[in-house]
Coordinates of C-alpha atoms and ligand atoms in Angstrom, one line a residue:
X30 CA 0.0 0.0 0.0
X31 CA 1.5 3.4 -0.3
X32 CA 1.7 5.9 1.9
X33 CA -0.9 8.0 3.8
X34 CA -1.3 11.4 2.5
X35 CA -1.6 14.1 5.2
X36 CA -1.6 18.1 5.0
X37 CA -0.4 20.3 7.1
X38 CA -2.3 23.6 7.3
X39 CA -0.5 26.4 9.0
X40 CA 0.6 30.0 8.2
X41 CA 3.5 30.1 10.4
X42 CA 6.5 28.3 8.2
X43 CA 8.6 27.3 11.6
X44 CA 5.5 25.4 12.5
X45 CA 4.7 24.3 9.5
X46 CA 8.5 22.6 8.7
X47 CA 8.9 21.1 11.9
X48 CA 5.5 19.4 11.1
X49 CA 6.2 18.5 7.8
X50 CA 9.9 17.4 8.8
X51 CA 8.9 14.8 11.5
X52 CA 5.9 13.3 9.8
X53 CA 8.2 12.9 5.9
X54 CA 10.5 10.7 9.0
X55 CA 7.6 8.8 10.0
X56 CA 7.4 7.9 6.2
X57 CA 3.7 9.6 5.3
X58 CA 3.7 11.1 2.4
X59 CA 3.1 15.1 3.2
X60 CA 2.0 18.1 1.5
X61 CA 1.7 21.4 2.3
X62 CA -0.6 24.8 2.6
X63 CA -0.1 28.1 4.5
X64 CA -3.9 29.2 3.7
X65 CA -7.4 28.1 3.8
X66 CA -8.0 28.7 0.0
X67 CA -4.6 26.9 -0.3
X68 CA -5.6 24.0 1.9
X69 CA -8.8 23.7 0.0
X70 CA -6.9 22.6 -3.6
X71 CA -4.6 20.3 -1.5
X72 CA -7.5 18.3 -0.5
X73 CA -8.7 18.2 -3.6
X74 CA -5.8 15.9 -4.5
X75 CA -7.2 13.2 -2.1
X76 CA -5.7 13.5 1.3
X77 CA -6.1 10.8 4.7
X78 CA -6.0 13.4 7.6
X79 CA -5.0 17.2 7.7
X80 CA -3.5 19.0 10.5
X81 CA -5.4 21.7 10.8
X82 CA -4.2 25.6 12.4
X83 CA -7.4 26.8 13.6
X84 CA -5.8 30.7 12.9
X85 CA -5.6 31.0 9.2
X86 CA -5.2 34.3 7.1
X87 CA -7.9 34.2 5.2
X88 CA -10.5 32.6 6.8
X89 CA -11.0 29.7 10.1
X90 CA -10.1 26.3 10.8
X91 CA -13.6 25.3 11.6
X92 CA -14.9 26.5 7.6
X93 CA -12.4 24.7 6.3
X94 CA -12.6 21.4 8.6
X95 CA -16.6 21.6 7.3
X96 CA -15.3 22.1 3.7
X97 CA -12.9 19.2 3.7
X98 CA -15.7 16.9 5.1
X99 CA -18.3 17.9 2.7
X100 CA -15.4 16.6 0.1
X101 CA -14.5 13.7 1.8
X102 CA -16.5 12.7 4.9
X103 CA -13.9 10.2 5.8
X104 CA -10.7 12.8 6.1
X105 CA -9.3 12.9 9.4
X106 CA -9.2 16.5 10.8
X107 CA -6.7 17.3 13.7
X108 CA -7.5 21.1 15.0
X109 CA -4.1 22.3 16.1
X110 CA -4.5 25.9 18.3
X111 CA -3.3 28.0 20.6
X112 CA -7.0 29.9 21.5
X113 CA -8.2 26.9 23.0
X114 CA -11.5 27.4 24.3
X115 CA -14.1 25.4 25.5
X116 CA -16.4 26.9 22.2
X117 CA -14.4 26.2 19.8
X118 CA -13.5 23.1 20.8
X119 CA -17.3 21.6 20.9
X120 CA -17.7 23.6 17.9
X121 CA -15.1 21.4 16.4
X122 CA -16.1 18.0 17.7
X123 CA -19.7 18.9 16.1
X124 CA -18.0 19.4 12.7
X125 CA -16.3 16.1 13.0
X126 CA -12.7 17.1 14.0
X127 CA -11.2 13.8 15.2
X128 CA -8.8 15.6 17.8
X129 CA -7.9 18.8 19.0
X130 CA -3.7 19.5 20.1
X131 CA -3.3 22.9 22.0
X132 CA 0.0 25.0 20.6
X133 CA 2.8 24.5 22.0
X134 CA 2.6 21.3 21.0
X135 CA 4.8 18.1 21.6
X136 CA 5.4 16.6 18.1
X137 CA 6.0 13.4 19.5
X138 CA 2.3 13.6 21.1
X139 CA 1.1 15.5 18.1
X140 CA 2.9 12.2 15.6
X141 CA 1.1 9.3 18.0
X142 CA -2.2 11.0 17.4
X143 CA -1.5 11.4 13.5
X144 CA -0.8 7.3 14.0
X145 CA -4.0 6.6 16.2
X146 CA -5.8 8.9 14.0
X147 CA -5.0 6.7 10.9
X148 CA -6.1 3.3 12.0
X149 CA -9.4 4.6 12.6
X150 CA -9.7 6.2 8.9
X151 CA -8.5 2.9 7.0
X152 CA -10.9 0.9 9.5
X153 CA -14.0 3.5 7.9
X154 CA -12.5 3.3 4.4
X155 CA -12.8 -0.9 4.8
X156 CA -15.9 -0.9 6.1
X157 CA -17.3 1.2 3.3
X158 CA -15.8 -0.6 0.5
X159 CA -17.1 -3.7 2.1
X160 CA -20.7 -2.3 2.5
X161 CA -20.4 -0.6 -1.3
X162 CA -19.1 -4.0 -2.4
X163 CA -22.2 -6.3 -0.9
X164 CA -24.6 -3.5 -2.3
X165 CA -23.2 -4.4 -5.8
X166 CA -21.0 -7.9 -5.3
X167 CA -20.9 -7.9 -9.1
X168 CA -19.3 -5.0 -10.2
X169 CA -17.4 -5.5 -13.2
X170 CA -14.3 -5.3 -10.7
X171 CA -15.3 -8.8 -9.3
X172 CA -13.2 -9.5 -12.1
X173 CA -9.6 -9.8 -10.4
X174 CA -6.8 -9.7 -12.3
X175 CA -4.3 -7.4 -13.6
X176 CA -2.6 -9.1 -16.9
X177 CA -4.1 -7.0 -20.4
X178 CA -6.1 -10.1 -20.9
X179 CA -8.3 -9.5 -17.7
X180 CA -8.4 -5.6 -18.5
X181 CA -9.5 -6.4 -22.0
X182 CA -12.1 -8.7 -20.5
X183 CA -13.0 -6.2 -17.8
X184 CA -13.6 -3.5 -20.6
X185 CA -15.6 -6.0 -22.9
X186 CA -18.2 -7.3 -20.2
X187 CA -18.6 -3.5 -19.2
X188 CA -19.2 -2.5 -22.7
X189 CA -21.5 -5.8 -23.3
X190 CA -23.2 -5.1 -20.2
X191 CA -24.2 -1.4 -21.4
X192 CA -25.2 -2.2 -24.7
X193 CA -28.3 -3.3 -26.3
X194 CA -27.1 -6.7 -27.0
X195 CA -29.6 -9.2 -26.6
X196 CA -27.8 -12.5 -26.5
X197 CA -24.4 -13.3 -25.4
X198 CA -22.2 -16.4 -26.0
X199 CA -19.8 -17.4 -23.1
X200 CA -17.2 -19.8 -23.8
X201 CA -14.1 -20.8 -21.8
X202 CA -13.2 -24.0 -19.8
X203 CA -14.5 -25.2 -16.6
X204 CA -14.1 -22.9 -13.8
X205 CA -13.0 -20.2 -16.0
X206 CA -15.5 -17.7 -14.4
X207 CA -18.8 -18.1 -16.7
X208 CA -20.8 -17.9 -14.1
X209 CA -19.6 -15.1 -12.6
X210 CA -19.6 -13.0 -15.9
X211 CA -23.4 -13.6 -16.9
X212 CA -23.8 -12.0 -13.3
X213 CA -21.5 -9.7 -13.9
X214 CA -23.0 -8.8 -17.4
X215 CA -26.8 -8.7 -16.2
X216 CA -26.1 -6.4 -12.8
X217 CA -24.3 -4.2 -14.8
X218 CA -27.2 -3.8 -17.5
X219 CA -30.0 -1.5 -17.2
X220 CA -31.8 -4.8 -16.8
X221 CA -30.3 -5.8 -13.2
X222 CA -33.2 -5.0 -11.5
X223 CA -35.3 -6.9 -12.7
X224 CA -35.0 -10.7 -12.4
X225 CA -31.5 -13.1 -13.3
X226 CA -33.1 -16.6 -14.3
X227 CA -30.3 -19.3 -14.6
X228 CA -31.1 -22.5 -15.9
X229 CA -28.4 -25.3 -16.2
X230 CA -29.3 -27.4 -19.3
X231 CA -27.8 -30.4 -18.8
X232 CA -29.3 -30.2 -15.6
X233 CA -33.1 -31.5 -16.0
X234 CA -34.5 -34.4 -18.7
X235 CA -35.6 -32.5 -22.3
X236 CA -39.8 -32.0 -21.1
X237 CA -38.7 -30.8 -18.3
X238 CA -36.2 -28.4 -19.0
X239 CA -38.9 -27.4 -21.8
X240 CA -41.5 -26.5 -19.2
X241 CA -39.2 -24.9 -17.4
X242 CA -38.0 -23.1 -20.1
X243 CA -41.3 -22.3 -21.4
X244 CA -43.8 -23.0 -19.3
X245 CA -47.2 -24.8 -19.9
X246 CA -51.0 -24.6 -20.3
X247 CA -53.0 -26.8 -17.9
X248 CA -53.4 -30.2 -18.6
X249 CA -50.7 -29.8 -21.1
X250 CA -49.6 -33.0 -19.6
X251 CA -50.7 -35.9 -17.4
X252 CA -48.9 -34.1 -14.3
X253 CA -50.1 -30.3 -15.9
X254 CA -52.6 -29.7 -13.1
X255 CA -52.3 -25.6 -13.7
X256 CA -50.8 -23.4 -15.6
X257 CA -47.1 -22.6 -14.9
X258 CA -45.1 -19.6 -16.2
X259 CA -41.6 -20.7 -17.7
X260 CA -38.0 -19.1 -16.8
X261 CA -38.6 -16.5 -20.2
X262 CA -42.0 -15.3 -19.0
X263 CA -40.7 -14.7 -15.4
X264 CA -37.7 -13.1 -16.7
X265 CA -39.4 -10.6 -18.9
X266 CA -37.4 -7.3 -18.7
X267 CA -34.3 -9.3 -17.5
X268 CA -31.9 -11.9 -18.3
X269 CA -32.2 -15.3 -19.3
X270 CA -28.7 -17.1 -18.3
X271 CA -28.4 -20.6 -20.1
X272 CA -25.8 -23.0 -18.9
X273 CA -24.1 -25.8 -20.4
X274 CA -26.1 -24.8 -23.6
X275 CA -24.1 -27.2 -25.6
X276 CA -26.3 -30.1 -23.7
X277 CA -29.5 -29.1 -24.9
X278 CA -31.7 -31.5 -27.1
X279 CA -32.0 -30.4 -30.6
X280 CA -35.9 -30.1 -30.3
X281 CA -34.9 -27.3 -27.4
X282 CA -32.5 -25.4 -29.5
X283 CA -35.0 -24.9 -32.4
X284 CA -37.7 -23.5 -29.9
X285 CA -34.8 -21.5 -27.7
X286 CA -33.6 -20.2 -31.7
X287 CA -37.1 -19.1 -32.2
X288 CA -37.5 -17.0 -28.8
X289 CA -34.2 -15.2 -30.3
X290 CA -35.1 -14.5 -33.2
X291 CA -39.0 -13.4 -33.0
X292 CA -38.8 -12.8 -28.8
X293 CA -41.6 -15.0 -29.1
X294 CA -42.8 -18.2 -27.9
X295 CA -45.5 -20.8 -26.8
X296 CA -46.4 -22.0 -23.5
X297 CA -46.3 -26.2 -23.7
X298 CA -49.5 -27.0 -25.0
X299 CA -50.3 -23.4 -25.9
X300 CA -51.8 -22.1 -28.7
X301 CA -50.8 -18.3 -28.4
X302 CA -47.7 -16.2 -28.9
X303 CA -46.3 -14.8 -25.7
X304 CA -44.0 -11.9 -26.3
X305 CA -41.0 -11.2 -23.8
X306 CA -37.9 -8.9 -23.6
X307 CA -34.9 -11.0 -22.4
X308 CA -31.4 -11.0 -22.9
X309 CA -30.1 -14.2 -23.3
X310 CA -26.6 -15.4 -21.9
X311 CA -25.8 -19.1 -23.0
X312 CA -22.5 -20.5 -21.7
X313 CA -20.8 -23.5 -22.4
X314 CA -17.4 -25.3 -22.3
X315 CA -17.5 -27.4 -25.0
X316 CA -16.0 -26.4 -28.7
X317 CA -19.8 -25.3 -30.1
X318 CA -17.8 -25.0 -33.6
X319 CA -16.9 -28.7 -33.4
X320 CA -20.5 -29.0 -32.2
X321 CA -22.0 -28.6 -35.6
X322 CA -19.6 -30.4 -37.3
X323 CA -20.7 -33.6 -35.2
X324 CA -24.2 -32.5 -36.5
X325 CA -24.9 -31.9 -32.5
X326 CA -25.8 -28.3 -32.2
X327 CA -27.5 -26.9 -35.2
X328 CA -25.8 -24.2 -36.9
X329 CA -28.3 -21.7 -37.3
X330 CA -28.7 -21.3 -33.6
X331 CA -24.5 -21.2 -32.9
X332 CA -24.8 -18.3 -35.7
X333 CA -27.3 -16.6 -33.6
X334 CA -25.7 -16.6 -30.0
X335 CA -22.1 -16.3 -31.5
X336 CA -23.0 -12.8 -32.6
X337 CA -21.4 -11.7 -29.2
X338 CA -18.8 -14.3 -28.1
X339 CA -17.1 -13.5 -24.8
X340 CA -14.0 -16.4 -24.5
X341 CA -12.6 -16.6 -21.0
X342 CA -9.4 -17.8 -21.2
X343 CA -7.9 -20.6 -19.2
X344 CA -5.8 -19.5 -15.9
X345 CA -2.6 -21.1 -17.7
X346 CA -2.6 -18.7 -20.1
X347 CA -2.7 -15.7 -17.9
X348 CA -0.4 -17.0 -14.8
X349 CA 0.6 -13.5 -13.9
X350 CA -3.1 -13.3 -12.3
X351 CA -2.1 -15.5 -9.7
X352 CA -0.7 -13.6 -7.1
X353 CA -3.7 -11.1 -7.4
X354 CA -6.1 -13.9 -7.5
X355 CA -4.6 -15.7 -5.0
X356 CA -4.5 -12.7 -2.2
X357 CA -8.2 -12.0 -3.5
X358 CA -9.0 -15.3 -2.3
X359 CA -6.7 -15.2 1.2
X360 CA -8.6 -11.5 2.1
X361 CA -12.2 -13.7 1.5
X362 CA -11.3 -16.4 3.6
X363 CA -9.8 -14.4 6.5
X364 CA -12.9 -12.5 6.5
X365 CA -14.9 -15.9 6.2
X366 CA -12.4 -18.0 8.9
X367 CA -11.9 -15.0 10.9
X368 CA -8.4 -15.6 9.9
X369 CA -5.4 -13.2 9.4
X370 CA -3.3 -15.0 7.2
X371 CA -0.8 -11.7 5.6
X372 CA -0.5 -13.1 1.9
X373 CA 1.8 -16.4 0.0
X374 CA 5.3 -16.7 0.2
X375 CA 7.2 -15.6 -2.6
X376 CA 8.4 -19.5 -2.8
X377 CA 4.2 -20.5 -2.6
X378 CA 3.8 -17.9 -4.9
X379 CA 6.0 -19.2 -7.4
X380 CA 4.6 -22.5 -7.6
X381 CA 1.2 -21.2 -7.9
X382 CA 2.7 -19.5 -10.9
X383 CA 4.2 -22.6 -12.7
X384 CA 1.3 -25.2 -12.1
X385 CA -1.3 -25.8 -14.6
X386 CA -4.5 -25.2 -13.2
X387 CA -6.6 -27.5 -15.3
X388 CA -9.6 -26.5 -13.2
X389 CA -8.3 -22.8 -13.7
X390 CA -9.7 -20.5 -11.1
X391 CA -12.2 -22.4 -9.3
X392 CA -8.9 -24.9 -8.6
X393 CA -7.1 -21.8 -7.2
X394 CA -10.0 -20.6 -4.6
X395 CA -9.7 -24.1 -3.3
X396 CA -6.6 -24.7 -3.1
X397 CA -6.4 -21.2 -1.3
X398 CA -9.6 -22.1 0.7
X399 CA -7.6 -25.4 1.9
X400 CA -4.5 -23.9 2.3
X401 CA -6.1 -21.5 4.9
X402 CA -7.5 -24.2 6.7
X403 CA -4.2 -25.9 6.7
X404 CA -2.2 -22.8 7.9
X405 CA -0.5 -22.6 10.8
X406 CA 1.9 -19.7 10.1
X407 CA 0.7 -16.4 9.0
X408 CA 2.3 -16.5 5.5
X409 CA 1.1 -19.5 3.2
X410 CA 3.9 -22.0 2.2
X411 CA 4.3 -23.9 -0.5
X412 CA 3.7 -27.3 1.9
X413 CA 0.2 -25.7 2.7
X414 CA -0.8 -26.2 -1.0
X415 CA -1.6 -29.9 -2.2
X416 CA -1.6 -29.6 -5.5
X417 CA -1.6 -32.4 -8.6
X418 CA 2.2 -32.5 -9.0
X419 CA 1.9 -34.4 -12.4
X420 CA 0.0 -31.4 -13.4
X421 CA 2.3 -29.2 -12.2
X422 CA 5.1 -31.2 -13.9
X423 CA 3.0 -30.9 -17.5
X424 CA 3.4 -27.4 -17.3
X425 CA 6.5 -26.4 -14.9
X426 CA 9.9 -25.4 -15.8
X427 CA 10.7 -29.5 -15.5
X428 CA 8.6 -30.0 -18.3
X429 CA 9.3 -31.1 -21.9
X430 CA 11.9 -28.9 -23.9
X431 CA 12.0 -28.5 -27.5
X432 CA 14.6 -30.2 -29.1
X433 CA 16.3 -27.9 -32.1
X434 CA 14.9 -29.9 -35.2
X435 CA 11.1 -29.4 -33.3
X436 CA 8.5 -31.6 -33.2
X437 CA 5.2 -32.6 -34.7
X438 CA 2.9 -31.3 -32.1
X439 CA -0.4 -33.5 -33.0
X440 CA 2.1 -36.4 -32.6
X441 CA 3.5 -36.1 -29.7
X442 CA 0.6 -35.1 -28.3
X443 CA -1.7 -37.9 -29.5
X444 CA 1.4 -40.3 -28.2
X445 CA 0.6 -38.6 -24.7
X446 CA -2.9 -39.1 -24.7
X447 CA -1.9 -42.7 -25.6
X448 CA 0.4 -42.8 -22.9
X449 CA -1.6 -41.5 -20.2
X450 CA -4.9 -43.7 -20.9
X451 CA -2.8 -46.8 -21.3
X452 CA -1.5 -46.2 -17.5
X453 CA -4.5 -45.2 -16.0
X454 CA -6.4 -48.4 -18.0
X455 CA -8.9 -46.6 -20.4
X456 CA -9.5 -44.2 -17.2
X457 CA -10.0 -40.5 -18.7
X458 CA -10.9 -39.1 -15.9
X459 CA -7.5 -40.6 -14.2
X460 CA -5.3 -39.7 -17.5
X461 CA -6.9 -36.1 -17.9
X462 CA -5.8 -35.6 -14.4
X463 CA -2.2 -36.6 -15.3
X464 CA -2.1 -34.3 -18.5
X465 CA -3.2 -31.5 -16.7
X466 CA -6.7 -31.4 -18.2
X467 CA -10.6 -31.6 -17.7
X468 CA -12.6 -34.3 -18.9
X469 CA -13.8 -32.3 -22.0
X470 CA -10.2 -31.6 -22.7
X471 CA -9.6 -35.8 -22.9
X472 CA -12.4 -36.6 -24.1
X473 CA -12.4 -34.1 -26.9
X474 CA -8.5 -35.6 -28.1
X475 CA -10.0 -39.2 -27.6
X476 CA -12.5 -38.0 -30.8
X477 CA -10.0 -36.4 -32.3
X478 CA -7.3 -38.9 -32.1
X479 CA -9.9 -41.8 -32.6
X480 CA -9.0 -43.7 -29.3
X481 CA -12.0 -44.3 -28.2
X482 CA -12.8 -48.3 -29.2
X483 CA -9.4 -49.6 -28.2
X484 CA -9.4 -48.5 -24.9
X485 CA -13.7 -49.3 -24.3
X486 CA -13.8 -52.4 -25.3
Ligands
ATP74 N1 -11.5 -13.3 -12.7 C1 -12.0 -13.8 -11.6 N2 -11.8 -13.1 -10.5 C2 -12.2 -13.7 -9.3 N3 -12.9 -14.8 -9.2 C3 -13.1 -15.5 -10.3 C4 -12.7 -15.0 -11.5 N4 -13.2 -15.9 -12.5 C5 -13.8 -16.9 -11.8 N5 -13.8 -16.6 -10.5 C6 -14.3 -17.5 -9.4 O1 -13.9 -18.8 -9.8 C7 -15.0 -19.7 -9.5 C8 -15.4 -20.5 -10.7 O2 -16.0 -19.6 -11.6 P1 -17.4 -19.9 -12.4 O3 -18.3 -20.7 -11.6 O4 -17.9 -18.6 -12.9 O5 -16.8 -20.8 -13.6 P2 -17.5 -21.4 -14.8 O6 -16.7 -21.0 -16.0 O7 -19.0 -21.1 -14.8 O8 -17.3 -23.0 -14.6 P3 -18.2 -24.2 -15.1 O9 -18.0 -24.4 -16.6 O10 -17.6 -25.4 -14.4 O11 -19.6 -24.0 -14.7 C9 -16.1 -18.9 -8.9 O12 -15.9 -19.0 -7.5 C10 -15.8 -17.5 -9.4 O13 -16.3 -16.5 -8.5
MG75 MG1 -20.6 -22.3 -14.5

């Protein structure tokens, strides 16, 4: 963190230096002002606390003291003066001063007070953020991570958000933070207040996932006793968040390809047209693309949601979040453990960086979450993190170097899958886990390397 800011308002310079002198030794980082007018543009800047003369030239310390908190309510104000009275003081208190120091003053009393003073604003300051951050937990700065491929992201979903897009494709691995970005997307619309509907699509059998979708008339169905409103209808005005959309039933995707096309659709067993504003997220982690080549997901409807594609990319490809991800994580779980862990070591930190994360961020909270629970110091070691060192090898520094005449990369890499699901028997689950991958990841190479009937027999 850098350092406090403080200003010291005084028109006598002997005063003023020896201030400014012993509190630059204490480290803050101090400024400057002989007037009230002066003082006033100072705090402009941004400023933690201000010593305050209550004699000033051109006007009193009390005006200013109300100006600085009308600016920023939660500046510290210490009233430094020689005209002590019992007035002026109340006076001050009722303006918010945090502390009154009579002149002469000690500047070893007047530099613990400045300290004392401190903790208490940076104790305000958390609790604000932390009230401002639960009235909006999904501010498009829920999105942690510095590297240009988070900014860009930040920057898309805030312009996506804002804009009168009405369908959205996520794509990105498991754990990649889908989820998270369809919430981030809709409560940073003009839609986010009114109603989020999320409906996992691999979740419920086809007529049920169509009622739910759609709704139905009563006695559309044996178990149709009344009418029931589906996840578009209740959503009207907000946003409809489809996950897993690469699961849905091709009957599904021409009805769901209709609502995006006319914003209209039938109840099950209906008869009449229901009209409804939604914006539609769909997410997925599978390869839609590769999809509708298998003739699996019908092409019209990728060509419809994949007018906006967001891609979140995998956590291997932006390892320089990690350290900002991880303390993210460490400051959530202290406040949830009532912990007070500091941060990683730089030698945990460093194998954070170098492992794979084949279940990208998701994998990272919980391998924070259980090294927290594991902790017993208060810096996080590399021993507090269990992590999948054959993953980690895949990816380390140990890993595979290219030798100078290259390789053929489809090769080796269908040897590997060879490899790893010979070892683990025809396990993918147990082989993805040594390649450092999901089970789309392996399953999708098993296709593509057609190894599926040796190793399933
Ligand atoms: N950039 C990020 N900053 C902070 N937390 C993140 C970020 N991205 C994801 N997360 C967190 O990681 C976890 C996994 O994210 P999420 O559930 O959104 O992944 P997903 O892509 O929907 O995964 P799946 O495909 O398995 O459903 C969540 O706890 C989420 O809050
Ligand atoms: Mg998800």
């Amino acid at each position: 963190m850098s350092a406090e800011r403080i200003l010291v308002v005084d028109d006598e310079e002997l005063i003023r230096w020896s201030l400014v002198e012993r509190l630059r030794a204490e480290g803050y980082d101090v400024t400057e002002a002989g007037t009230g007018a002066e003082a006033m543009e100072r705090a402009r800047d941004g400023v933690d606390l201000v010593l305050l003369d209550y004699r000033l030239p051109d006007t009193d310390g009390v005006a200013v003291l109300r100006q600085i908190k009308e600016l920023d309510p939660d500046v510290l104000v210490i009233l430094l003066t020689a005209y002590a009275s019992v007035e002026t003081a109340v006076e001050a208190m009722k303006e918010g001063a945090f502390h009154f120091a009579n002149k002469p003053f000690d500047l070893d009393d007047v530099a613990f007070l400045v300290s004392r003073a401190l903790e208490t604003t940076q104790l305000r300051r958390e609790v604000r953020r932390l009230r401002a951050s639960q009235a909006q937990p999904y501010a498009v700065d829920r999105i942690v991570g510095q590297s240009s491929t988070m900014e860009m992201l930040r920057t898309l979903l805030g312009k996506v958000a804002s804009s009168p897009a009405s369908t959205v494709l996520l794509t990105g691995e498991s754990g990649t933070g889908k989820d998270l970005a369809a919430k981030v997307l809709h409560y940073n619309s003009d839609r986010a207040h009114k109603p989020f509907m999320n409906v996992t699509c691999s979740a419920l059998p086809e007529t049920l996932l169509e009622s739910e979708l759609f709704g139905h008339e009563r006695g559309a169905f044996t178990d149709a006793r009344q009418l029931k409103r589906g996840l578009f209808e209740s959503a009207d005005g907000g946003t409809v968040f489809l996950d897993e959309i690469g699961e849905m039933v091709p009957a599904l995707q021409a009805k769901l390809l209709r609502v995006l096309e006319d914003r209209a659709f039938k109840r099950v067993g209906g008869l009449q047209d229901i009209k409804v504003n939604v914006r539609v997220i769909a997410a997925t982690n599978r390869n839609l693309e590769e999809e509708v080549r298998a003739g699996r997901f019908r092409q019209d409807l990728f060509y419809r949601l994949n007018v906006l594609p967001v891609t979140l990319p995998p956590l291997r490809q932006h390892l320089d979040d990690v350290p900002a991800l991880t303390s993210f994580y460490i400051d959530l779980f202290n406040r949830e453990f009532r912990k007070d862990v500091k941060g990683a070591s730089p030698a945990a930190l460093k194998v954070l960086q170098s492992y794979g994360w084949p279940g990208n961020i998701r994998e990272l909270r919980n391998a924070v979450e259980r090294a927290m629970l594991l902790a017993t110091e208060s810096w996080l070691e590399p021993s507090d993190f269990l992590l999948s060192p054959a993953a980690a090898a895949a990816h380390g520094d140990a890993a595979f170097r290219l030798p100078p005449e290259g390789v053929n990369l489809e090769a080796l890499e269908q040897s590997l899958v060879v490899q790893a699901l010979e070892r683990c028997g025809g396990n993918q689950t147990r082989a993805a886990a040594l390649l450092g991958m999901n089970r789309d990841q392996i399953r999708y190479r098993v296709e593509k390397f057609g190894l599926a009937r040796p190793h399933h027999s």
